[in-house]
Amino acid sequence: MNTIAVLGSANMDLVVRQARLPLPGETIFGAGFSTVPGGKGLNQAVAAARLGADVTFLGAVGADAYGAELRTLLTTEGIRSTELATADAPTGTAHISVVDSGENSIVVVSGANASVTTLSVEQRAVVADAAFLVMQCELPTRALAEGIAVARAAGVFTVLTPAPVVPLPAGFLASVDLVIPNQIEAAELTGESDPVRAAETLSAGQTWAIVTLGAEGSVVAYDGEALGLAPARPVTAVDTTAAGDTFVGALVAHLAVNFVRGTALTRDDMIEAVRFATVASSVSVTRTGATSSMPTRAEVDAILAQSLRHG
């Protein structure tokens, strides 16, 4: 099976559930608190692994209880983490407020993630041997640029979630094979408020772009041309924290299972992967937490089979 290398962040999510966000200076009561393994990199790695992919995780955690818990999770999920570094800093944390509507706001404290400024020889070898390199912007840009350079030299397909939006070197996005922002991130990156125009802008130069729109679905574009709107699967959301990361992990997992290295992805390949990812993401928002909400391959396959029977 094709291997997915995830170069990304690993955090412990500290989650408060509450009726609404407080006003500046206001104190309100929360309805519950939980700690859940997270970080965009770890989230995407877990999503891909649960959906049948062969995944290796690259990044850093601290030599603390949170770091030990995250390492245990990776082992439990069958994700290789032999090249996960131990940093002289606390494990990263994400402080998440989830309101009753299911929407959330997040403050990230990078911790050990900020120490990943370059790749070791062993980490570079993992990237070169993979079929896909998956990245986000919760690690220093220097490390991401190095990962892309190694991947391009080895013919590895690169995937970037540009979140959070940070200053990127000239030509950085154009060097990625697939970029997957949400609507807000796409607008910030391109200056285009229309997600279709934003997707077209991001996809210029033979790049794939998928702009996710939450309950409205997603826009798929390639080489400056929008290919269409992929509809969402209607569900009642209780927590959208992991929606985007589940979508990315599921999409790359689907591609990895069906991808022949060295061949170009077709429009049909991508549309089918988006359909699979849309279902996986729709399941995750009906549950609470990040990694705790992500579905298995059997769950997604069952929903797809049911839709075919009724389609």
mmCIF file with all atom_site columns, C-alpha atoms in Angstrom, residues 27-212:
data_model
loop_
_atom_site.group_PDB
_atom_site.id
_atom_site.type_symbol
_atom_site.label_atom_id
_atom_site.label_alt_id
_atom_site.label_comp_id
_atom_site.label_asym_id
_atom_site.label_entity_id
_atom_site.label_seq_id
_atom_site.pdbx_PDB_ins_code
_atom_site.Cartn_x
_atom_site.Cartn_y
_atom_site.Cartn_z
_atom_site.occupancy
_atom_site.B_iso_or_equiv
_atom_site.pdbx_formal_charge
_atom_site.auth_seq_id
_atom_site.auth_comp_id
_atom_site.auth_asym_id
_atom_site.auth_atom_id
_atom_site.pdbx_PDB_model_num
ATOM 1   C CA . THR A 1 27  ? -17.078 35.216 33.014  1.00 0.00 ? 27  THR A CA 1
ATOM 2   C CA . ILE A 1 28  ? -19.559 32.466 32.152  1.00 0.00 ? 28  ILE A CA 1
ATOM 3   C CA . PHE A 1 29  ? -20.043 28.852 33.206  1.00 0.00 ? 29  PHE A CA 1
ATOM 4   C CA . GLY A 1 30  ? -19.078 25.977 30.950  1.00 0.00 ? 30  GLY A CA 1
ATOM 5   C CA . ALA A 1 31  ? -21.098 22.805 30.595  1.00 0.00 ? 31  ALA A CA 1
ATOM 6   C CA . GLY A 1 32  ? -18.161 20.388 30.431  1.00 0.00 ? 32  GLY A CA 1
ATOM 7   C CA . PHE A 1 33  ? -14.417 19.926 30.004  1.00 0.00 ? 33  PHE A CA 1
ATOM 8   C CA . SER A 1 34  ? -12.320 17.228 28.339  1.00 0.00 ? 34  SER A CA 1
ATOM 9   C CA . THR A 1 35  ? -8.800  16.577 27.108  1.00 0.00 ? 35  THR A CA 1
ATOM 10  C CA . VAL A 1 36  ? -8.594  15.018 23.644  1.00 0.00 ? 36  VAL A CA 1
ATOM 11  C CA . PRO A 1 37  ? -5.513  14.277 21.508  1.00 0.00 ? 37  PRO A CA 1
ATOM 12  C CA . GLY A 1 38  ? -5.366  16.698 18.592  1.00 0.00 ? 38  GLY A CA 1
ATOM 13  C CA . GLY A 1 39  ? -3.269  19.061 16.506  1.00 0.00 ? 39  GLY A CA 1
ATOM 14  C CA . LYS A 1 40  ? -3.984  19.345 12.805  1.00 0.00 ? 40  LYS A CA 1
ATOM 15  C CA . GLY A 1 41  ? -1.168  16.996 11.869  1.00 0.00 ? 41  GLY A CA 1
ATOM 16  C CA . LEU A 1 42  ? -2.060  14.288 14.354  1.00 0.00 ? 42  LEU A CA 1
ATOM 17  C CA . ASN A 1 43  ? -5.761  14.673 13.514  1.00 0.00 ? 43  ASN A CA 1
ATOM 18  C CA . GLN A 1 44  ? -5.141  14.124 9.814   1.00 0.00 ? 44  GLN A CA 1
ATOM 19  C CA . ALA A 1 45  ? -2.840  11.185 10.516  1.00 0.00 ? 45  ALA A CA 1
ATOM 20  C CA . VAL A 1 46  ? -5.454  9.475  12.693  1.00 0.00 ? 46  VAL A CA 1
ATOM 21  C CA . ALA A 1 47  ? -8.237  10.136 10.185  1.00 0.00 ? 47  ALA A CA 1
ATOM 22  C CA . ALA A 1 48  ? -6.185  8.595  7.368   1.00 0.00 ? 48  ALA A CA 1
ATOM 23  C CA . ALA A 1 49  ? -5.141  5.579  9.441   1.00 0.00 ? 49  ALA A CA 1
ATOM 24  C CA . ARG A 1 50  ? -8.692  4.810  10.596  1.00 0.00 ? 50  ARG A CA 1
ATOM 25  C CA . LEU A 1 51  ? -9.781  4.896  6.988   1.00 0.00 ? 51  LEU A CA 1
ATOM 26  C CA . GLY A 1 52  ? -7.310  2.232  5.912   1.00 0.00 ? 52  GLY A CA 1
ATOM 27  C CA . ALA A 1 53  ? -4.122  4.143  5.047   1.00 0.00 ? 53  ALA A CA 1
ATOM 28  C CA . ASP A 1 54  ? -0.519  3.269  5.905   1.00 0.00 ? 54  ASP A CA 1
ATOM 29  C CA . VAL A 1 55  ? 0.645   6.355  7.849   1.00 0.00 ? 55  VAL A CA 1
ATOM 30  C CA . THR A 1 56  ? 3.916   7.622  9.316   1.00 0.00 ? 56  THR A CA 1
ATOM 31  C CA . PHE A 1 57  ? 3.863   10.696 11.568  1.00 0.00 ? 57  PHE A CA 1
ATOM 32  C CA . LEU A 1 58  ? 6.694   13.256 11.712  1.00 0.00 ? 58  LEU A CA 1
ATOM 33  C CA . GLY A 1 59  ? 6.821   16.101 14.229  1.00 0.00 ? 59  GLY A CA 1
ATOM 34  C CA . ALA A 1 60  ? 7.660   16.661 17.899  1.00 0.00 ? 60  ALA A CA 1
ATOM 35  C CA . VAL A 1 61  ? 6.140   16.349 21.372  1.00 0.00 ? 61  VAL A CA 1
ATOM 36  C CA . GLY A 1 62  ? 7.461   17.173 24.828  1.00 0.00 ? 62  GLY A CA 1
ATOM 37  C CA . ALA A 1 63  ? 8.860   14.807 27.447  1.00 0.00 ? 63  ALA A CA 1
ATOM 38  C CA . ASP A 1 64  ? 5.698   15.193 29.517  1.00 0.00 ? 64  ASP A CA 1
ATOM 39  C CA . ALA A 1 65  ? 2.443   13.382 30.245  1.00 0.00 ? 65  ALA A CA 1
ATOM 40  C CA . TYR A 1 66  ? 0.667   14.858 27.228  1.00 0.00 ? 66  TYR A CA 1
ATOM 41  C CA . GLY A 1 67  ? 3.517   13.775 24.942  1.00 0.00 ? 67  GLY A CA 1
ATOM 42  C CA . ALA A 1 68  ? 3.407   10.231 26.331  1.00 0.00 ? 68  ALA A CA 1
ATOM 43  C CA . GLU A 1 69  ? -0.352  10.101 25.793  1.00 0.00 ? 69  GLU A CA 1
ATOM 44  C CA . LEU A 1 70  ? -0.013  11.238 22.180  1.00 0.00 ? 70  LEU A CA 1
ATOM 45  C CA . ARG A 1 71  ? 2.671   8.618  21.500  1.00 0.00 ? 71  ARG A CA 1
ATOM 46  C CA . THR A 1 72  ? 0.396   5.945  22.940  1.00 0.00 ? 72  THR A CA 1
ATOM 47  C CA . LEU A 1 73  ? -2.460  7.080  20.702  1.00 0.00 ? 73  LEU A CA 1
ATOM 48  C CA . LEU A 1 74  ? -0.281  6.869  17.574  1.00 0.00 ? 74  LEU A CA 1
ATOM 49  C CA . THR A 1 75  ? 0.734   3.321  18.489  1.00 0.00 ? 75  THR A CA 1
ATOM 50  C CA . THR A 1 76  ? -2.872  2.345  19.194  1.00 0.00 ? 76  THR A CA 1
ATOM 51  C CA . GLU A 1 77  ? -3.989  3.716  15.809  1.00 0.00 ? 77  GLU A CA 1
ATOM 52  C CA . GLY A 1 78  ? -1.249  1.781  13.986  1.00 0.00 ? 78  GLY A CA 1
ATOM 53  C CA . ILE A 1 79  ? 0.638   4.922  12.969  1.00 0.00 ? 79  ILE A CA 1
ATOM 54  C CA . ARG A 1 80  ? 4.442   4.699  12.797  1.00 0.00 ? 80  ARG A CA 1
ATOM 55  C CA . SER A 1 81  ? 6.102   7.344  14.976  1.00 0.00 ? 81  SER A CA 1
ATOM 56  C CA . THR A 1 82  ? 9.718   6.210  15.233  1.00 0.00 ? 82  THR A CA 1
ATOM 57  C CA . GLU A 1 83  ? 10.819  9.589  13.837  1.00 0.00 ? 83  GLU A CA 1
ATOM 58  C CA . LEU A 1 84  ? 8.614   11.644 16.169  1.00 0.00 ? 84  LEU A CA 1
ATOM 59  C CA . ALA A 1 85  ? 11.103  13.831 18.048  1.00 0.00 ? 85  ALA A CA 1
ATOM 60  C CA . THR A 1 86  ? 11.093  14.644 21.756  1.00 0.00 ? 86  THR A CA 1
ATOM 61  C CA . ALA A 1 87  ? 11.623  18.388 22.193  1.00 0.00 ? 87  ALA A CA 1
ATOM 62  C CA . ASP A 1 88  ? 12.966  20.363 25.136  1.00 0.00 ? 88  ASP A CA 1
ATOM 63  C CA . ALA A 1 89  ? 9.595   22.119 25.392  1.00 0.00 ? 89  ALA A CA 1
ATOM 64  C CA . PRO A 1 90  ? 6.082   21.225 26.583  1.00 0.00 ? 90  PRO A CA 1
ATOM 65  C CA . THR A 1 91  ? 3.810   19.324 24.228  1.00 0.00 ? 91  THR A CA 1
ATOM 66  C CA . GLY A 1 92  ? 1.631   21.699 22.203  1.00 0.00 ? 92  GLY A CA 1
ATOM 67  C CA . THR A 1 93  ? -1.872  22.472 23.401  1.00 0.00 ? 93  THR A CA 1
ATOM 68  C CA . ALA A 1 94  ? -5.037  23.759 21.763  1.00 0.00 ? 94  ALA A CA 1
ATOM 69  C CA . HIS A 1 95  ? -7.604  25.557 23.907  1.00 0.00 ? 95  HIS A CA 1
ATOM 70  C CA . ILE A 1 96  ? -10.990 24.991 22.297  1.00 0.00 ? 96  ILE A CA 1
ATOM 71  C CA . SER A 1 97  ? -14.385 26.507 23.085  1.00 0.00 ? 97  SER A CA 1
ATOM 72  C CA . VAL A 1 98  ? -17.323 24.616 21.587  1.00 0.00 ? 98  VAL A CA 1
ATOM 73  C CA . VAL A 1 99  ? -20.704 26.363 21.729  1.00 0.00 ? 99  VAL A CA 1
ATOM 74  C CA . ASP A 1 100 ? -24.118 24.717 21.637  1.00 0.00 ? 100 ASP A CA 1
ATOM 75  C CA . SER A 1 101 ? -24.503 25.225 17.877  1.00 0.00 ? 101 SER A CA 1
ATOM 76  C CA . GLY A 1 102 ? -21.432 23.031 17.312  1.00 0.00 ? 102 GLY A CA 1
ATOM 77  C CA . GLU A 1 103 ? -19.192 25.868 16.153  1.00 0.00 ? 103 GLU A CA 1
ATOM 78  C CA . ASN A 1 104 ? -15.850 26.368 17.835  1.00 0.00 ? 104 ASN A CA 1
ATOM 79  C CA . SER A 1 105 ? -13.035 28.834 18.467  1.00 0.00 ? 105 SER A CA 1
ATOM 80  C CA . ILE A 1 106 ? -9.455  27.698 19.054  1.00 0.00 ? 106 ILE A CA 1
ATOM 81  C CA . VAL A 1 107 ? -6.266  29.152 20.548  1.00 0.00 ? 107 VAL A CA 1
ATOM 82  C CA . VAL A 1 108 ? -3.119  27.093 19.881  1.00 0.00 ? 108 VAL A CA 1
ATOM 83  C CA . VAL A 1 109 ? 0.042   27.167 22.023  1.00 0.00 ? 109 VAL A CA 1
ATOM 84  C CA . SER A 1 110 ? 2.687   25.589 19.783  1.00 0.00 ? 110 SER A CA 1
ATOM 85  C CA . GLY A 1 111 ? 5.091   24.257 22.423  1.00 0.00 ? 111 GLY A CA 1
ATOM 86  C CA . ALA A 1 112 ? 7.181   21.393 21.023  1.00 0.00 ? 112 ALA A CA 1
ATOM 87  C CA . ASN A 1 113 ? 5.761   21.919 17.524  1.00 0.00 ? 113 ASN A CA 1
ATOM 88  C CA . ALA A 1 114 ? 7.755   25.151 17.216  1.00 0.00 ? 114 ALA A CA 1
ATOM 89  C CA . SER A 1 115 ? 11.000  23.178 17.548  1.00 0.00 ? 115 SER A CA 1
ATOM 90  C CA . VAL A 1 116 ? 10.486  21.479 14.175  1.00 0.00 ? 116 VAL A CA 1
ATOM 91  C CA . THR A 1 117 ? 12.546  23.864 12.062  1.00 0.00 ? 117 THR A CA 1
ATOM 92  C CA . THR A 1 118 ? 14.394  21.278 9.975   1.00 0.00 ? 118 THR A CA 1
ATOM 93  C CA . LEU A 1 119 ? 14.151  17.574 9.131   1.00 0.00 ? 119 LEU A CA 1
ATOM 94  C CA . SER A 1 120 ? 16.592  14.908 10.242  1.00 0.00 ? 120 SER A CA 1
ATOM 95  C CA . VAL A 1 121 ? 18.206  12.565 7.739   1.00 0.00 ? 121 VAL A CA 1
ATOM 96  C CA . GLU A 1 122 ? 15.809  9.846  8.850   1.00 0.00 ? 122 GLU A CA 1
ATOM 97  C CA . GLN A 1 123 ? 12.770  12.100 8.481   1.00 0.00 ? 123 GLN A CA 1
ATOM 98  C CA . ARG A 1 124 ? 13.859  13.133 4.991   1.00 0.00 ? 124 ARG A CA 1
ATOM 99  C CA . ALA A 1 125 ? 14.116  9.435  4.065   1.00 0.00 ? 125 ALA A CA 1
ATOM 100 C CA . VAL A 1 126 ? 10.551  8.827  5.312   1.00 0.00 ? 126 VAL A CA 1
ATOM 101 C CA . VAL A 1 127 ? 9.275   11.661 3.125   1.00 0.00 ? 127 VAL A CA 1
ATOM 102 C CA . ALA A 1 128 ? 11.166  10.449 0.040   1.00 0.00 ? 128 ALA A CA 1
ATOM 103 C CA . ASP A 1 129 ? 9.840   6.900  0.452   1.00 0.00 ? 129 ASP A CA 1
ATOM 104 C CA . ALA A 1 130 ? 6.192   7.969  0.792   1.00 0.00 ? 130 ALA A CA 1
ATOM 105 C CA . ALA A 1 131 ? 3.627   8.342  -1.970  1.00 0.00 ? 131 ALA A CA 1
ATOM 106 C CA . PHE A 1 132 ? 1.973   11.335 -0.254  1.00 0.00 ? 132 PHE A CA 1
ATOM 107 C CA . LEU A 1 133 ? 3.289   14.077 2.023   1.00 0.00 ? 133 LEU A CA 1
ATOM 108 C CA . VAL A 1 134 ? 0.572   15.771 4.094   1.00 0.00 ? 134 VAL A CA 1
ATOM 109 C CA . MET A 1 135 ? 1.305   19.095 5.842   1.00 0.00 ? 135 MET A CA 1
ATOM 110 C CA . GLN A 1 136 ? -0.413  21.964 7.655   1.00 0.00 ? 136 GLN A CA 1
ATOM 111 C CA . CYS A 1 137 ? 0.819   25.370 8.861   1.00 0.00 ? 137 CYS A CA 1
ATOM 112 C CA . GLU A 1 138 ? 1.103   24.624 12.589  1.00 0.00 ? 138 GLU A CA 1
ATOM 113 C CA . LEU A 1 139 ? 4.817   23.851 12.139  1.00 0.00 ? 139 LEU A CA 1
ATOM 114 C CA . PRO A 1 140 ? 7.489   26.415 11.181  1.00 0.00 ? 140 PRO A CA 1
ATOM 115 C CA . THR A 1 141 ? 7.383   27.199 7.460   1.00 0.00 ? 141 THR A CA 1
ATOM 116 C CA . ARG A 1 142 ? 11.073  26.364 7.076   1.00 0.00 ? 142 ARG A CA 1
ATOM 117 C CA . ALA A 1 143 ? 10.420  22.700 7.889   1.00 0.00 ? 143 ALA A CA 1
ATOM 118 C CA . LEU A 1 144 ? 7.458   22.569 5.505   1.00 0.00 ? 144 LEU A CA 1
ATOM 119 C CA . ALA A 1 145 ? 9.526   24.046 2.669   1.00 0.00 ? 145 ALA A CA 1
ATOM 120 C CA . GLU A 1 146 ? 12.217  21.438 3.296   1.00 0.00 ? 146 GLU A CA 1
ATOM 121 C CA . GLY A 1 147 ? 9.609   18.679 3.236   1.00 0.00 ? 147 GLY A CA 1
ATOM 122 C CA . ILE A 1 148 ? 8.227   19.938 -0.073  1.00 0.00 ? 148 ILE A CA 1
ATOM 123 C CA . ALA A 1 149 ? 11.703  20.083 -1.617  1.00 0.00 ? 149 ALA A CA 1
ATOM 124 C CA . VAL A 1 150 ? 12.450  16.490 -0.587  1.00 0.00 ? 150 VAL A CA 1
ATOM 125 C CA . ALA A 1 151 ? 9.047   15.338 -1.807  1.00 0.00 ? 151 ALA A CA 1
ATOM 126 C CA . ARG A 1 152 ? 9.299   17.023 -5.200  1.00 0.00 ? 152 ARG A CA 1
ATOM 127 C CA . ALA A 1 153 ? 12.753  15.547 -5.823  1.00 0.00 ? 153 ALA A CA 1
ATOM 128 C CA . ALA A 1 154 ? 11.366  12.071 -5.086  1.00 0.00 ? 154 ALA A CA 1
ATOM 129 C CA . GLY A 1 155 ? 8.099   12.407 -7.030  1.00 0.00 ? 155 GLY A CA 1
ATOM 130 C CA . VAL A 1 156 ? 5.949   12.444 -3.868  1.00 0.00 ? 156 VAL A CA 1
ATOM 131 C CA . PHE A 1 157 ? 2.463   14.005 -4.117  1.00 0.00 ? 157 PHE A CA 1
ATOM 132 C CA . THR A 1 158 ? 2.212   16.933 -1.675  1.00 0.00 ? 158 THR A CA 1
ATOM 133 C CA . VAL A 1 159 ? -0.902  18.067 0.193   1.00 0.00 ? 159 VAL A CA 1
ATOM 134 C CA . LEU A 1 160 ? -1.151  21.253 2.271   1.00 0.00 ? 160 LEU A CA 1
ATOM 135 C CA . THR A 1 161 ? -3.836  22.536 4.604   1.00 0.00 ? 161 THR A CA 1
ATOM 136 C CA . PRO A 1 162 ? -2.877  26.246 4.900   1.00 0.00 ? 162 PRO A CA 1
ATOM 137 C CA . ALA A 1 163 ? -4.186  26.612 8.440   1.00 0.00 ? 163 ALA A CA 1
ATOM 138 C CA . PRO A 1 164 ? -3.619  28.761 10.272  1.00 0.00 ? 164 PRO A CA 1
ATOM 139 C CA . VAL A 1 165 ? -2.858  31.236 7.496   1.00 0.00 ? 165 VAL A CA 1
ATOM 140 C CA . VAL A 1 166 ? 0.717   32.433 7.964   1.00 0.00 ? 166 VAL A CA 1
ATOM 141 C CA . PRO A 1 167 ? 3.132   34.398 5.746   1.00 0.00 ? 167 PRO A CA 1
ATOM 142 C CA . LEU A 1 168 ? 4.453   32.000 3.097   1.00 0.00 ? 168 LEU A CA 1
ATOM 143 C CA . PRO A 1 169 ? 7.494   32.376 0.817   1.00 0.00 ? 169 PRO A CA 1
ATOM 144 C CA . ALA A 1 170 ? 6.874   33.373 -2.797  1.00 0.00 ? 170 ALA A CA 1
ATOM 145 C CA . GLY A 1 171 ? 5.932   30.352 -4.870  1.00 0.00 ? 171 GLY A CA 1
ATOM 146 C CA . PHE A 1 172 ? 5.246   28.175 -1.816  1.00 0.00 ? 172 PHE A CA 1
ATOM 147 C CA . LEU A 1 173 ? 1.617   27.360 -2.633  1.00 0.00 ? 173 LEU A CA 1
ATOM 148 C CA . ALA A 1 174 ? 2.397   26.851 -6.329  1.00 0.00 ? 174 ALA A CA 1
ATOM 149 C CA . SER A 1 175 ? 4.921   24.158 -5.364  1.00 0.00 ? 175 SER A CA 1
ATOM 150 C CA . VAL A 1 176 ? 2.223   22.035 -3.686  1.00 0.00 ? 176 VAL A CA 1
ATOM 151 C CA . ASP A 1 177 ? 0.213   19.471 -5.672  1.00 0.00 ? 177 ASP A CA 1
ATOM 152 C CA . LEU A 1 178 ? -3.021  19.893 -3.665  1.00 0.00 ? 178 LEU A CA 1
ATOM 153 C CA . VAL A 1 179 ? -4.045  22.724 -1.339  1.00 0.00 ? 179 VAL A CA 1
ATOM 154 C CA . ILE A 1 180 ? -7.139  22.379 0.891   1.00 0.00 ? 180 ILE A CA 1
ATOM 155 C CA . PRO A 1 181 ? -8.197  25.570 2.744   1.00 0.00 ? 181 PRO A CA 1
ATOM 156 C CA . ASN A 1 182 ? -11.598 26.387 4.149   1.00 0.00 ? 182 ASN A CA 1
ATOM 157 C CA . GLN A 1 183 ? -13.541 29.344 2.749   1.00 0.00 ? 183 GLN A CA 1
ATOM 158 C CA . ILE A 1 184 ? -12.100 31.871 5.214   1.00 0.00 ? 184 ILE A CA 1
ATOM 159 C CA . GLU A 1 185 ? -8.521  30.719 4.643   1.00 0.00 ? 185 GLU A CA 1
ATOM 160 C CA . ALA A 1 186 ? -8.978  30.724 0.855   1.00 0.00 ? 186 ALA A CA 1
ATOM 161 C CA . ALA A 1 187 ? -10.239 34.307 0.942   1.00 0.00 ? 187 ALA A CA 1
ATOM 162 C CA . GLU A 1 188 ? -7.335  35.403 3.115   1.00 0.00 ? 188 GLU A CA 1
ATOM 163 C CA . LEU A 1 189 ? -4.806  33.719 0.822   1.00 0.00 ? 189 LEU A CA 1
ATOM 164 C CA . THR A 1 190 ? -6.215  35.051 -2.438  1.00 0.00 ? 190 THR A CA 1
ATOM 165 C CA . GLY A 1 191 ? -8.204  38.187 -1.604  1.00 0.00 ? 191 GLY A CA 1
ATOM 166 C CA . GLU A 1 192 ? -11.214 36.554 -3.318  1.00 0.00 ? 192 GLU A CA 1
ATOM 167 C CA . SER A 1 193 ? -14.402 36.383 -1.242  1.00 0.00 ? 193 SER A CA 1
ATOM 168 C CA . ASP A 1 194 ? -16.065 34.126 -3.831  1.00 0.00 ? 194 ASP A CA 1
ATOM 169 C CA . PRO A 1 195 ? -14.897 30.560 -3.015  1.00 0.00 ? 195 PRO A CA 1
ATOM 170 C CA . VAL A 1 196 ? -15.083 29.528 -6.670  1.00 0.00 ? 196 VAL A CA 1
ATOM 171 C CA . ARG A 1 197 ? -12.781 32.359 -7.722  1.00 0.00 ? 197 ARG A CA 1
ATOM 172 C CA . ALA A 1 198 ? -10.525 31.613 -4.759  1.00 0.00 ? 198 ALA A CA 1
ATOM 173 C CA . ALA A 1 199 ? -10.279 27.943 -5.745  1.00 0.00 ? 199 ALA A CA 1
ATOM 174 C CA . GLU A 1 200 ? -9.454  28.882 -9.317  1.00 0.00 ? 200 GLU A CA 1
ATOM 175 C CA . THR A 1 201 ? -6.741  31.272 -8.142  1.00 0.00 ? 201 THR A CA 1
ATOM 176 C CA . LEU A 1 202 ? -5.179  28.703 -5.812  1.00 0.00 ? 202 LEU A CA 1
ATOM 177 C CA . SER A 1 203 ? -5.216  26.012 -8.497  1.00 0.00 ? 203 SER A CA 1
ATOM 178 C CA . ALA A 1 204 ? -3.340  28.031 -11.117 1.00 0.00 ? 204 ALA A CA 1
ATOM 179 C CA . GLY A 1 205 ? -0.261  26.324 -12.537 1.00 0.00 ? 205 GLY A CA 1
ATOM 180 C CA . GLN A 1 206 ? -1.462  22.693 -12.562 1.00 0.00 ? 206 GLN A CA 1
ATOM 181 C CA . THR A 1 207 ? -2.276  22.601 -8.853  1.00 0.00 ? 207 THR A CA 1
ATOM 182 C CA . TRP A 1 208 ? -5.359  20.969 -7.358  1.00 0.00 ? 208 TRP A CA 1
ATOM 183 C CA . ALA A 1 209 ? -7.379  23.131 -4.956  1.00 0.00 ? 209 ALA A CA 1
ATOM 184 C CA . ILE A 1 210 ? -10.339 22.163 -2.788  1.00 0.00 ? 210 ILE A CA 1
ATOM 185 C CA . VAL A 1 211 ? -12.047 24.919 -0.812  1.00 0.00 ? 211 VAL A CA 1
ATOM 186 C CA . THR A 1 212 ? -14.241 23.478 1.930   1.00 0.00 ? 212 THR A CA 1
#
